[in-house]
Every structure is written in C-alpha cells, then in structure tokens.
Amino acid sequence: MSLFLALGLIALTLVVAYQVNKKQIERRRSQAGNALQAEYRTDLPIDDCMDLLRNPTGDEIFAYTCTRQRDGSFLLHFTLHNPTGQPLDTVYTLRLDPGRQTVITLDFVRETFGNPEPVFKGDLLDTFICQKLSATRQM
C-alpha cells in the first residue's frame, strides 16, 4: 500500500512541476515582447529581398544563413554577432508576403540550449532587418 502512495505522490509532484514550468514559460514569452515575433514592411519585391538575404556582406551586425525548407518556408539562422564576436544559435522562421509593400514576418523558433527567448534584444533584430532590406517595423 505504501508503494502505491509513494508512486502517487511522485506522479503528483511531477504534474505540479510541469504545470509551474509551463506557466513560467508563458509569462516569460509574454514579457519578451517584440523579440519573439516581428513584422516589417519594405518597398522591395520578394525576389530582391531573397537575393539580399542569400548574399550576406561583411558589414552586417550578424553573420547568418537563410535557407529554404522542404515545406517552402525559410529559416533565418543567426550564428555570430559581428561587433562583439559573440557566437549565436538563434533561429527565426521567415515569411515574405507580396502586396503593395512586401510584408516580412519573423517568428522566433529557438535559441541555444533551449533558451525560451533570444539572447539579443529586439532592437538589434530591427536594426539588422531595416538595414538589410530597407524595411520599417510595424507595431
């Protein structure tokens, strides 16, 4: 009987710990704000945006790769913060929508070691996208 009681208490403890962790992650994500999702608009057509993203130059604040996935989406993978030399492993999904202006949408996917928010602040991402694609951030 005491074995069943002990297993029940262990299971209850695991469920409570899982729920607390889930709520902390939700709270952190809601406080992270603009770093988890960002939308920009540019007058450049989609093809020009993709050409610019495929060809990194040495004067950008991030070293990155932009690869097309099997499902047709793109992954923007930041690997290095050039001014400080800080290595990164930050991944965003990238979506480009045509229209009068091209809409660029970035959604945070992951960070090194499962960190639930990006290492660098949203203003650095804004600076990078605005310089690279002549875009303006939408609120």
Coordinates of C-alpha atoms in Angstrom, one line a residue:
M1 CA 0.0 0.0 0.0
S2 CA 2.8 2.4 0.8
L3 CA 4.4 1.8 -2.6
F4 CA 1.2 3.0 -4.3
L5 CA 1.1 6.0 -2.1
A6 CA 4.7 6.9 -2.9
L7 CA 4.2 6.5 -6.6
G8 CA 1.1 8.6 -6.4
L9 CA 2.9 11.4 -4.6
I10 CA 5.8 11.2 -7.2
A11 CA 3.3 11.5 -10.0
L12 CA 1.5 14.4 -8.4
T13 CA 4.8 16.2 -7.8
L14 CA 5.8 15.7 -11.5
V15 CA 2.5 17.1 -12.7
V16 CA 2.7 20.2 -10.4
A17 CA 6.3 20.8 -11.5
Y18 CA 5.3 20.6 -15.2
Q19 CA 2.4 23.0 -14.7
V20 CA 4.6 25.5 -12.9
N21 CA 7.2 25.3 -15.6
K22 CA 4.6 25.8 -18.3
K23 CA 3.2 28.9 -16.6
Q24 CA 6.7 30.4 -16.2
I25 CA 7.5 29.9 -19.9
E26 CA 4.2 31.6 -20.9
R27 CA 4.9 34.5 -18.5
R28 CA 8.5 34.9 -19.9
R29 CA 7.2 34.8 -23.5
S30 CA 4.6 37.4 -22.8
Q31 CA 7.2 39.7 -21.3
A32 CA 9.8 39.2 -24.0
G33 CA 7.5 41.2 -26.3
N34 CA 8.9 42.2 -29.7
A35 CA 11.8 39.8 -29.8
L36 CA 9.5 36.7 -30.3
Q37 CA 7.6 38.0 -33.4
A38 CA 8.3 40.9 -35.6
E39 CA 6.7 42.3 -38.7
Y40 CA 8.3 44.7 -41.2
R41 CA 7.3 46.3 -44.5
T42 CA 9.5 47.2 -47.4
D43 CA 9.0 48.5 -50.9
L44 CA 11.4 45.9 -52.3
P45 CA 9.8 43.0 -54.2
I46 CA 10.1 39.5 -52.8
D47 CA 12.8 38.4 -55.2
D48 CA 15.0 41.3 -54.3
C49 CA 14.5 40.6 -50.6
M50 CA 15.5 37.0 -51.1
D51 CA 18.6 38.0 -53.2
L52 CA 19.7 40.3 -50.4
L53 CA 19.2 37.6 -47.7
R54 CA 21.0 34.9 -49.7
N55 CA 24.1 37.1 -50.1
P56 CA 25.5 38.2 -46.8
T57 CA 28.0 41.0 -46.8
G58 CA 30.8 41.6 -44.3
D59 CA 29.5 44.9 -42.9
E60 CA 26.3 43.5 -41.2
I61 CA 25.9 43.2 -37.5
F62 CA 25.1 39.4 -37.7
A63 CA 26.6 36.5 -39.5
Y64 CA 23.7 34.4 -40.7
T65 CA 22.3 31.8 -43.1
C66 CA 18.9 31.9 -44.8
T67 CA 17.8 28.5 -46.1
R68 CA 14.6 27.3 -47.7
Q69 CA 12.9 24.4 -46.0
R70 CA 11.1 21.5 -47.7
D71 CA 7.8 23.0 -46.9
G72 CA 8.6 26.2 -48.7
S73 CA 9.3 28.3 -45.6
F74 CA 12.7 29.9 -44.8
L75 CA 14.8 29.7 -41.7
L76 CA 16.9 32.7 -40.7
H77 CA 19.7 31.3 -38.6
F78 CA 21.9 33.9 -36.8
T79 CA 25.4 32.4 -36.0
L80 CA 27.5 35.3 -34.8
H81 CA 27.2 38.9 -33.5
N82 CA 29.9 40.6 -35.5
P83 CA 30.7 43.6 -33.4
T84 CA 31.3 41.6 -30.2
G85 CA 32.2 38.2 -31.7
Q86 CA 29.6 36.5 -29.6
P87 CA 28.6 33.2 -31.1
L88 CA 24.8 32.7 -31.5
D89 CA 22.5 29.9 -32.4
T90 CA 19.3 31.9 -32.9
V91 CA 16.7 30.7 -35.4
Y92 CA 13.6 32.5 -36.8
T93 CA 11.1 31.4 -39.4
L94 CA 10.9 34.0 -42.2
R95 CA 7.8 34.6 -44.2
L96 CA 7.5 37.1 -47.1
D97 CA 4.1 38.2 -48.3
P98 CA 3.6 40.1 -51.5
G99 CA 1.4 43.2 -51.9
R100 CA 1.8 46.9 -52.4
Q101 CA 4.6 46.5 -50.0
T102 CA 6.4 43.2 -49.1
V103 CA 5.5 42.1 -45.6
I104 CA 8.3 40.4 -43.7
T105 CA 7.3 38.3 -40.7
L106 CA 9.8 36.8 -38.3
D107 CA 8.8 34.3 -35.7
F108 CA 11.3 33.1 -33.0
V109 CA 11.9 29.4 -33.1
R110 CA 14.8 28.6 -30.7
E111 CA 17.9 29.7 -29.0
T112 CA 21.0 27.8 -27.9
F113 CA 20.3 25.2 -25.1
G114 CA 16.6 25.7 -25.4
N115 CA 16.5 29.3 -24.1
P116 CA 12.9 30.4 -24.4
E117 CA 13.8 33.9 -25.7
P118 CA 16.5 35.3 -28.0
V119 CA 19.9 36.3 -26.5
F120 CA 19.9 39.6 -28.2
K121 CA 17.3 42.3 -27.8
G122 CA 14.6 43.1 -30.4
D123 CA 16.2 46.4 -31.3
L124 CA 19.3 44.6 -32.8
L125 CA 17.0 42.5 -34.9
D126 CA 15.2 45.6 -36.0
T127 CA 18.5 47.3 -37.0
F128 CA 19.6 44.2 -39.0
I129 CA 16.3 43.8 -41.0
C130 CA 15.9 47.6 -41.5
Q131 CA 19.4 48.0 -42.9
K132 CA 19.4 44.8 -44.9
L133 CA 16.0 45.1 -46.6
S134 CA 15.3 48.8 -46.3
A135 CA 12.3 47.9 -44.1
T136 CA 10.3 49.6 -41.4
R137 CA 9.0 47.8 -38.4
Q138 CA 5.2 47.6 -37.9
M139 CA 3.8 47.7 -34.4

